XYZ file of C-alpha atoms in Angstrom:
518
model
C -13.380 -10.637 -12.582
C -10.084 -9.849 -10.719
C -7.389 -11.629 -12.433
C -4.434 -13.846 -10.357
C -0.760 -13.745 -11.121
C 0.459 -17.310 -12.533
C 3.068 -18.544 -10.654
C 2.671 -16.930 -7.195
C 0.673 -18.677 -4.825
C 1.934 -18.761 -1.595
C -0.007 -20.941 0.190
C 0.993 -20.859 4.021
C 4.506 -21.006 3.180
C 5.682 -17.944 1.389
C 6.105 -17.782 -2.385
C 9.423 -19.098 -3.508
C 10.784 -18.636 -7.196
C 14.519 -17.970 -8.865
C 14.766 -14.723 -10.370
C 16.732 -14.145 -13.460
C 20.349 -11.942 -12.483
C 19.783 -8.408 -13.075
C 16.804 -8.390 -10.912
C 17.188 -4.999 -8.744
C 14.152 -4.844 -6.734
C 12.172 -1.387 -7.868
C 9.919 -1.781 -10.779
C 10.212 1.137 -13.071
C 6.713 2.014 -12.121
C 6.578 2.078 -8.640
C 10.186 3.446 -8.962
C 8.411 6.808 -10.164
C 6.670 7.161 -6.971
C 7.903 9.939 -4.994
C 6.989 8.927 -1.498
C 10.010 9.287 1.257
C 8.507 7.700 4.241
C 7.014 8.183 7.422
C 9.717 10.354 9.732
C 9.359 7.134 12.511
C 10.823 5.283 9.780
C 14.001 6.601 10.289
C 14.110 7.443 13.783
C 13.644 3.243 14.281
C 16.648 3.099 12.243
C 18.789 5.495 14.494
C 17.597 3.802 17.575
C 18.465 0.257 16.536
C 22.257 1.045 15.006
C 22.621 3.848 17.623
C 23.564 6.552 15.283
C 22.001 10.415 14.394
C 22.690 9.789 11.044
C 20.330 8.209 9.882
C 17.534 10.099 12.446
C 14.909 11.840 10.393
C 15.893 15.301 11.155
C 19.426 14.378 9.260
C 17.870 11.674 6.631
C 15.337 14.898 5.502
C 19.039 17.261 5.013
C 19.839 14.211 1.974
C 16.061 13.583 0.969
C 16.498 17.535 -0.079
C 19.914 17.603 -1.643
C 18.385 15.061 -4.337
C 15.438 17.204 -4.806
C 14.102 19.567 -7.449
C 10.920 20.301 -6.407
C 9.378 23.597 -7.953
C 5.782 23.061 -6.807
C 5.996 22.408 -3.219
C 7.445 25.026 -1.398
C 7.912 24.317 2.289
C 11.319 23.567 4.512
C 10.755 19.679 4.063
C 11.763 20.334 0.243
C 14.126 21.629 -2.169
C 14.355 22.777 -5.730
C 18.286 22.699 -5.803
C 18.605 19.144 -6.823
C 19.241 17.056 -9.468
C 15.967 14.932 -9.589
C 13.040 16.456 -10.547
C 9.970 15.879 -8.852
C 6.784 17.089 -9.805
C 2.267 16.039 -9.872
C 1.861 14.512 -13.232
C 0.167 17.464 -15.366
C -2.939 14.834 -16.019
C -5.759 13.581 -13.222
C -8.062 10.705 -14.662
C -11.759 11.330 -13.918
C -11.178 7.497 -12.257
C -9.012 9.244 -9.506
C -11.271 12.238 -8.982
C -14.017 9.773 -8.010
C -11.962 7.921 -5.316
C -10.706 11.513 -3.555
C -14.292 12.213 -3.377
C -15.033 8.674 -2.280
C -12.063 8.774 0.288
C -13.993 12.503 1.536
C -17.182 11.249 1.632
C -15.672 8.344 3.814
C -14.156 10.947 6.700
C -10.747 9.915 5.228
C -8.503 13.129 5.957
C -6.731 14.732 2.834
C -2.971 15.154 3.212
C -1.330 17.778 0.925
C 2.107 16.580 1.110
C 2.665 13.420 2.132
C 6.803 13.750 2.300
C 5.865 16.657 4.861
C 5.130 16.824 8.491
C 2.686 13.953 8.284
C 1.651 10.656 6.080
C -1.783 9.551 7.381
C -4.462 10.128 4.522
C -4.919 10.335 1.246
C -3.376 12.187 -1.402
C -2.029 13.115 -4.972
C 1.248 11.206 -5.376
C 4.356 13.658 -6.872
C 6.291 11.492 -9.161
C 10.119 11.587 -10.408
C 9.268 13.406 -13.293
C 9.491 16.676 -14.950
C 7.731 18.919 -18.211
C 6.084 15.265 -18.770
C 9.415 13.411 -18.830
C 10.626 10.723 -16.351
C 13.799 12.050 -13.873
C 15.056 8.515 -13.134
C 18.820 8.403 -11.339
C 20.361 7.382 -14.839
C 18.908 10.725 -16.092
C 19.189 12.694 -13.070
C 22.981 11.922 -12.003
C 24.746 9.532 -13.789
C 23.998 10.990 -17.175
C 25.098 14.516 -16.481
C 28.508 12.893 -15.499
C 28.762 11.272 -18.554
C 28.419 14.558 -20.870
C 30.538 16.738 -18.876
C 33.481 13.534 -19.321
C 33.715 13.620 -15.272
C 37.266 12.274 -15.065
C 37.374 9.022 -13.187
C 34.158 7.653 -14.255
C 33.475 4.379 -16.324
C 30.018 3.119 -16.900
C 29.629 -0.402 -18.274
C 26.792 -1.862 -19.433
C 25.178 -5.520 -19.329
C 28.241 -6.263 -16.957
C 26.815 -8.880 -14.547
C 29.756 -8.771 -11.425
C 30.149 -12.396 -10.766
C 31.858 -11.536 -6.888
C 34.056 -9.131 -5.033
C 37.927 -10.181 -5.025
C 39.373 -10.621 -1.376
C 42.855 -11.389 -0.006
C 44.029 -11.807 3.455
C 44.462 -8.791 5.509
C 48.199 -6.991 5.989
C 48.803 -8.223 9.059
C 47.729 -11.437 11.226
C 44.252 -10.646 12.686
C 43.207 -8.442 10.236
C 39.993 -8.561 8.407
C 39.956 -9.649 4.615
C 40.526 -6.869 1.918
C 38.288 -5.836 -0.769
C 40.335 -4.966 -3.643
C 38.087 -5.336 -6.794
C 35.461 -7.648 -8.712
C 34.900 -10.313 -11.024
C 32.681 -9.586 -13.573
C 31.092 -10.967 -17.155
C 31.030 -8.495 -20.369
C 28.554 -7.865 -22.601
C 30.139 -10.352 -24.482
C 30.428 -13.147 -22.045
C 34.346 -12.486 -21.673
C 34.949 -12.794 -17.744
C 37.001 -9.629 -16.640
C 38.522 -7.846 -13.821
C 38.066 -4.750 -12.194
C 40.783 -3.492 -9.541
C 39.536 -0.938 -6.780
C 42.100 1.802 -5.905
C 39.753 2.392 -2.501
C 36.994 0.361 -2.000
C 34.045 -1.769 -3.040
C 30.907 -0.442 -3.142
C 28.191 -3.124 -4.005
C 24.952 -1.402 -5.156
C 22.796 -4.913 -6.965
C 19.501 -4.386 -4.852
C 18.125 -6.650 -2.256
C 18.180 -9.673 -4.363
C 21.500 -9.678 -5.653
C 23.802 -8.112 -3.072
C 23.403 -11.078 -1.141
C 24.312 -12.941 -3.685
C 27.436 -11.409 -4.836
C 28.366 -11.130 -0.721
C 27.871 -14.749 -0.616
C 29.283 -15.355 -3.985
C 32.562 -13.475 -2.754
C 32.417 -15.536 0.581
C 30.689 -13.660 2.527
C 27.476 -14.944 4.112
C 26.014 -18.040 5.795
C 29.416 -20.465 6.127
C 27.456 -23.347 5.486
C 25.603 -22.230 2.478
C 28.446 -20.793 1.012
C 30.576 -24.566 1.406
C 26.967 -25.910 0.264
C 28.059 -24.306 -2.843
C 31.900 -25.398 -3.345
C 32.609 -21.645 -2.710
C 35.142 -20.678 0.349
C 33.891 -18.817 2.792
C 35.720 -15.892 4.245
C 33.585 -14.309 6.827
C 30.728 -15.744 8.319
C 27.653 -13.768 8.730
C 24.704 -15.258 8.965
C 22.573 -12.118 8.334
C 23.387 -11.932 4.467
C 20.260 -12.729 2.403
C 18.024 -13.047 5.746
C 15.541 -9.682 6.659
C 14.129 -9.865 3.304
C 10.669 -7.410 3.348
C 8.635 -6.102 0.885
C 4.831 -4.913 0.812
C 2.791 -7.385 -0.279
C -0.363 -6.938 -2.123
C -3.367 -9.214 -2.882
C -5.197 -8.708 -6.208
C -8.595 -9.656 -5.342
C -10.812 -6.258 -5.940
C -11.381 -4.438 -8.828
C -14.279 -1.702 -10.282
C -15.327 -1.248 -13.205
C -16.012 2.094 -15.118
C -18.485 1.578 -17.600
C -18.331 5.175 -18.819
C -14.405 5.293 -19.503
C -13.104 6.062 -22.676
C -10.990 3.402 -23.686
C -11.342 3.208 -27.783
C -8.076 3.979 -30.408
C -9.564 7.042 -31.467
C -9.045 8.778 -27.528
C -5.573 6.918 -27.579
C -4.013 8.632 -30.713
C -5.054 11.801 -29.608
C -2.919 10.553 -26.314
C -0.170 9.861 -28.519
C -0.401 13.105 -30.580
C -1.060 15.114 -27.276
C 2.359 14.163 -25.641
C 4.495 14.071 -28.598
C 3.518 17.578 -29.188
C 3.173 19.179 -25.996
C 4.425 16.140 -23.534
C 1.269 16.926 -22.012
C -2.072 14.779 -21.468
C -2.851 11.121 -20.317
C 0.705 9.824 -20.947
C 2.495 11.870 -18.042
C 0.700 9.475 -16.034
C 2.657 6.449 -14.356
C 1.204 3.565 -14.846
C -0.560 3.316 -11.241
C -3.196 6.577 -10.478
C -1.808 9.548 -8.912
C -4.070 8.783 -5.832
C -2.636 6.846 -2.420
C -4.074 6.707 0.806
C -2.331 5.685 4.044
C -3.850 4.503 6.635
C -3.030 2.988 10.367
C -5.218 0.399 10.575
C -4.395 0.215 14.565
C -4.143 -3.925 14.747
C -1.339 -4.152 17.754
C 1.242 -6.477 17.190
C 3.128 -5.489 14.099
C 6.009 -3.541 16.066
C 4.431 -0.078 13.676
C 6.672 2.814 14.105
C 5.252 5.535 16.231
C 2.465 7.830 14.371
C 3.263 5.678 10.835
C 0.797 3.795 8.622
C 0.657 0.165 8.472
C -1.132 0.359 4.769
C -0.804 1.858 1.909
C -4.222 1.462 -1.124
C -2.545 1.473 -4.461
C -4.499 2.281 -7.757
C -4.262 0.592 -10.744
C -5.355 0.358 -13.924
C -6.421 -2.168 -16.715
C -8.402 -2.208 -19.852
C -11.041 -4.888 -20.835
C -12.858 -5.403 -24.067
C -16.286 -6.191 -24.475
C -16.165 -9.568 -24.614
C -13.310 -10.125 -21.352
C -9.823 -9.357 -23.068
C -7.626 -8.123 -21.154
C -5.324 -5.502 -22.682
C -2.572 -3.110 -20.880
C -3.356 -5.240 -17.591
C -1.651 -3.294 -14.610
C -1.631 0.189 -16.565
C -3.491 3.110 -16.362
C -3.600 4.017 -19.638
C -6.827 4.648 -20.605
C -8.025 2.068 -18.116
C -11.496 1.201 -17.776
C -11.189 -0.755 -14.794
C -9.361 0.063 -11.353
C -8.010 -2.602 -8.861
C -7.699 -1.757 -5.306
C -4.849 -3.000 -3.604
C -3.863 -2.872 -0.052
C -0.450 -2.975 0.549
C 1.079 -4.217 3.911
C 3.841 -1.360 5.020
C 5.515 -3.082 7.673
C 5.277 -6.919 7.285
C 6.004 -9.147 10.635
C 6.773 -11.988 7.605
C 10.354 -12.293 6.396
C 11.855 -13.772 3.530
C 15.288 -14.943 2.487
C 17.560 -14.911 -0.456
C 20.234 -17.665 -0.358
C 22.309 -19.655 -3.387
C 21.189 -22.370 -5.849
C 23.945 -24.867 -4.556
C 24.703 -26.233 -8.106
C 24.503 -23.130 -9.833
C 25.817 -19.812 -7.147
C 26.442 -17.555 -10.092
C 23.396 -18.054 -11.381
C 19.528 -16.958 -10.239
C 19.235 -16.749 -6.365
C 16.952 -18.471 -4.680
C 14.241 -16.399 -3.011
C 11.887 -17.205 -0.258
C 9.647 -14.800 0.127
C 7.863 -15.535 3.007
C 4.753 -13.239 2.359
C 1.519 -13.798 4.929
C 3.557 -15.814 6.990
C 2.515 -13.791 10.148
C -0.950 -13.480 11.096
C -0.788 -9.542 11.714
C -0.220 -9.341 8.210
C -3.396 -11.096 6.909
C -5.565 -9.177 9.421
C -3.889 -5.816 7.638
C -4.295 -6.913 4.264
C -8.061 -7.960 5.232
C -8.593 -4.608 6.542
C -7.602 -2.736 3.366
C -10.171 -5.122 1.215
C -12.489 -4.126 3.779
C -11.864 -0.527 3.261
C -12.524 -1.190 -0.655
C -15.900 -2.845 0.186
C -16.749 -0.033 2.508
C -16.015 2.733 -0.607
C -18.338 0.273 -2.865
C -21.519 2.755 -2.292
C -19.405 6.365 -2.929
C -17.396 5.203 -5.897
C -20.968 3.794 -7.612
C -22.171 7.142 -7.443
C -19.253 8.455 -8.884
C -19.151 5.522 -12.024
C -17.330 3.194 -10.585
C -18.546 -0.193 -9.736
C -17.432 -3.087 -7.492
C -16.795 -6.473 -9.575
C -18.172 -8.836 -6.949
C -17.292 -11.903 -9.130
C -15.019 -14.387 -7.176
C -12.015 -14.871 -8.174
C -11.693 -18.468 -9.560
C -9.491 -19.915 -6.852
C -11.759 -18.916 -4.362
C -14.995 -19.949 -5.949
C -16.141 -22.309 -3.161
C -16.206 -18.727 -0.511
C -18.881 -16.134 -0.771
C -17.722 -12.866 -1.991
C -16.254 -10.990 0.999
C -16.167 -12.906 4.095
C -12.858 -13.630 6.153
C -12.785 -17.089 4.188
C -12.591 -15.493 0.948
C -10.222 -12.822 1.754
C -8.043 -15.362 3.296
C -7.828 -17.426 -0.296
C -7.898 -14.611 -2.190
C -4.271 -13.409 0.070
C -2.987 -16.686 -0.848
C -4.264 -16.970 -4.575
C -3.231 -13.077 -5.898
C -0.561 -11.966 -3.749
C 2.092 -10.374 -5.627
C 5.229 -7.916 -5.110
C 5.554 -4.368 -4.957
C 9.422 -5.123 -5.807
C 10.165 -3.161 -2.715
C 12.913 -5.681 -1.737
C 14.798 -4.731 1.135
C 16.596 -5.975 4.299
C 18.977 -8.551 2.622
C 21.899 -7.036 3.913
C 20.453 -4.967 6.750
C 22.463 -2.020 8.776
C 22.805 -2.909 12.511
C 25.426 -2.772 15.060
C 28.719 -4.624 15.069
C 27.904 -6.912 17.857
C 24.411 -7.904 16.322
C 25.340 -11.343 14.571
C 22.646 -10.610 11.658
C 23.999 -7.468 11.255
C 25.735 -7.116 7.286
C 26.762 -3.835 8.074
C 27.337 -0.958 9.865
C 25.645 2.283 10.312
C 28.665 3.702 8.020
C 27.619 1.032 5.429
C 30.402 -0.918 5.487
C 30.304 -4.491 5.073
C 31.273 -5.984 8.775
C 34.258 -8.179 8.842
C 35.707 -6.843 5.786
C 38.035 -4.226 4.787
C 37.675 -1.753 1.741
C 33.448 -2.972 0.890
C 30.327 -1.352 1.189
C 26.558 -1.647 0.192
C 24.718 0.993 -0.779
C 21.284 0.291 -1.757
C 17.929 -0.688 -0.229
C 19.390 -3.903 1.343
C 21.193 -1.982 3.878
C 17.767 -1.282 5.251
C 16.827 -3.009 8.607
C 13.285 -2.269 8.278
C 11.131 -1.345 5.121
C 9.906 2.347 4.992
C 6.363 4.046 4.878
C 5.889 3.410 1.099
C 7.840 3.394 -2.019
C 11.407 2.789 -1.764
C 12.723 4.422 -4.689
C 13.085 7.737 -2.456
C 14.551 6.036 0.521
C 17.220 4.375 -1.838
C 18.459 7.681 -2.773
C 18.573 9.496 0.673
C 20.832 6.401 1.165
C 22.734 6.821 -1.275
C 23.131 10.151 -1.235
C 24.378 9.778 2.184
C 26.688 7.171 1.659
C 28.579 9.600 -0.930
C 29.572 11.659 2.098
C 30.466 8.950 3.623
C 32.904 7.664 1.103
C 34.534 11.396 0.798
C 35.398 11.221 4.522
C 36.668 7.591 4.681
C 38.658 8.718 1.656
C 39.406 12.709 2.496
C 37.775 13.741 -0.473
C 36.371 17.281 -0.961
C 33.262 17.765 1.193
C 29.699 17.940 -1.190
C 29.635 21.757 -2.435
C 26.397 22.927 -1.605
C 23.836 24.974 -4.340
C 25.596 28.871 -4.014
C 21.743 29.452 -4.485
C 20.534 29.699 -0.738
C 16.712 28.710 -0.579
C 14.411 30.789 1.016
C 13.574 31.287 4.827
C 10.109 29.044 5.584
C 7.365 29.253 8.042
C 5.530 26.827 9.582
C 2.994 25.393 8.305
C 4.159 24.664 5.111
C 2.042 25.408 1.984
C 1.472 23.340 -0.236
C -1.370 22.689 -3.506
C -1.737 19.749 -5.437
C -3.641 19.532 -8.415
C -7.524 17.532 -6.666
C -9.887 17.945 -9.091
């Protein structure tokens, strides 16, 4: 039986909860998942802030630079980056059976889903490397470290309480960043002075509130809180998106080998070699994307609407649950359908009697209609595979969930409780301080990433984004952040980014490309 999240209903309202500081919005899992988007993605962005930018044809030139990519070899990838980005070495016999399953089904196979096109399903490349996780700490900020780049200062367990501002140099002019507040490991309150500029980077759930924490934000929610406000702009903590997910649909694998004898060899494998079942991620190397074509949901042009996500648990004989949400020698597999691009909107605003505290956030998931058909739809697609994946082991737990007891097993009714009973985050936040033009009041800034209304700040993270992209968002966070370091050198005339002396090789089209299927 499917279990259910405590603590997350949402009813009709949206899920609301505080989140502890420090909360950044990408789990570490799905933060593995190399998946860039669907190029409509960022062409919407262009159009709406009016800028070539951030069109796909330019995003692609800084989804490259990051890259380090020796197994695909086509002109929508590189292997001069910093990041490494590989297929995990192992394929569980549990994601063999859905690619046949997803065959069988007329479901089109997509090699490369950060090429020319998303729609299908497909082997997931990850942020990893010779059975080693690439994250950002490892790929760029601990390089800089060794090699004592001059300049740079990383502090740890530093929570930045808000950005300092003074009034402008001369009547009329905007505010001026010029550095932060922040609390020590230690709890000592200190200050940080900028020589340039601000750049918050906290993730959707906290840049909003250190923005509104420094002043900046909502004028009456910021006086709500004793705080003075500086700018108004309403737009800070509004936009919030992320794909929701019901957990309501799981098989079962009777024939998996779960027992501590297959683990330790697990454990001996990758200590050895860093080869075996632990290069996996915790979620199955296996994604499908589909456009589910339900009008309404303002779906980029040629993009998916949802994404099926794998994952794993383990369950003793008599019910235990063990390693729930982890493949790890999983012996059961829950199906979840992912909304891509949610009509429902959230909010992140300030506890009034506590701003420096947890922010308050509104999530605001199935709050549109479109979005329960889509999420219906994918459930319906995992009934649908029910007769495939049972020839292949796998076997659809038709057990009601126990909110939804009073509903037979898969009819509208029951996927409609189940939405409300299970639904959970992807901790895709994003939106919270979304890009726009300077004459669009919920704008937070502009298509340079600077905050509007203020002098000498930026954000630079997936807040900035005014709609949520075709998947995982770990990707998309570093194309933006990647392009907001050329941005910075020009404000700033720094040295332009030096390019690999290595040039890579001439391509042709189509590009070639073999993951490991079974």
């Amino acid at each position: 039986m499917p279990s259910t999240p405590e603590a997350t209903n949402c009813g009709g309202k949206g899920c609301v909860f505080p989140l502890p500081f420090g909360t950044g919005g990408g789990s570490s899992v799905n933060g593995m998942m190399y998946v860039r988007g669907c190029s409509g993605d960022f062409d919407r962005w262009c159009a709406l802030v009016d800028d070539p930018r951030w069109c796909y044809t330019n995003a692609l030139n800084y989804f490259k630079r990051s890259e380090k990519n020796f197994e695909i070899i086509s002109r929508y990838h590189s292997a001069l980056g910093p990041m490494s980005v590989s297929w995990p070495p192992h394929n569980y016999g549990t994601a063999k059976a859905f690619e046949g399953a997803f065959a069988a089904k007329g479901y089109s196979r997509v090699d490369d889903i950060n090429g020319p096109g998303q729609i299908g399903y497909s082997r997931i490349q990850t942020t990893t490397g010779c059975g080693k996780r690439s994250s950002t700490y490892r790929a760029f900020v601990e390089p800089a470290l060794k090699s004592n780049r001059p300049g740079l200062t990383v502090l740890t367990y530093a929570d930045v309480q808000k950005v300092l501002l003074r009034e402008g140099t001369n009547a009329g002019d905007p505010p001026l960043a010029y550095g932060v507040e922040y609390t020590d490991a230690g709890g000592v309150d200190r200050t940080a002075y900028a020589a340039k500029e601000v750049i918050i980077t906290a993730g959707a759930l906290h840049s909003p509130q250190i923005l509104m924490c420094s002043g900046i934000g909502p004028c009456s929610d910021i006086e709500a809180a004793n705080l003075r406000c500086w700018v108004d702009r309403p737009g800070v903590g509004q936009n919030l998106q992320d794909h929701p997910r019901p957990t309501a649909m799981e098989f079962k694998c009777p024939l998996c080998d779960v027992d501590w004898n297959t683990r330790k060899r697990d454990l001996n494998e990758y200590d050895l070699l860093h080869l075996g079942a632990l290069t996996e991620a915790a979620i199955l190397q296996l994604t499908a994307f589909v456009n589910t074509g339900i009008e309404g949901a303002g779906l980029p042009e040629k993009c998916p609407d949802l994404q099926i996500i794998l994952l794993g648990a383990t369950e003793s004989k008599d019910g235990e649950r063990c390693m729930d949400n982890d493949v790890w020698r999983h012996n059961i597999v829950k199906w979840l359908p992912a909304v891509l691009h949610p009509e429902s909107r959230g909010e992140v605003t300030l506890d009034p009697s506590d701003p420096f505290g947890r922010p308050v956030v509104t999530l605001g998931y199935f709050t549109s209609q479109n979005d329960v058909k889509v999420a219906i739809r994918g459930l319906e697609m995992g009934v649908a595979m029910a007769d495939e994946l049972a020839k292949r082991g796998l076997i659809l737990d038709r057990t009601p969930i126990p909110p939804c007891r009073d509903f037979e097993f898969a009819t509208r009714e029951y996927w409609e409780c189940a939405i409300n009973a299970t639904s959970y985050t992807l901790w895709h936040f994003s939106g919270t301080c979304s890009m726009g033009k300077i004459t669009n009041p919920l704008a937070v800034v502009d298509s340079s990433l600077r905050v509007i209304g203020v002098d000498g700040l930026s954000v630079c993270d997936a807040s900035v984004m005014p709609f949520v992209t075709s998947g995982n968002t770990n990707a998309p966070t570093c194309m933006i952040a990647e392009q907001c370091a050329d941005l910075v050198r020009a404000r700033h005339g720094l040295p332009e980014y030096r390019e690999s002396p290595f040039p890579e090789p001439p391509f042709q089209d189509p590009p070639f490309s073999e993951p490991p299927f079974g």
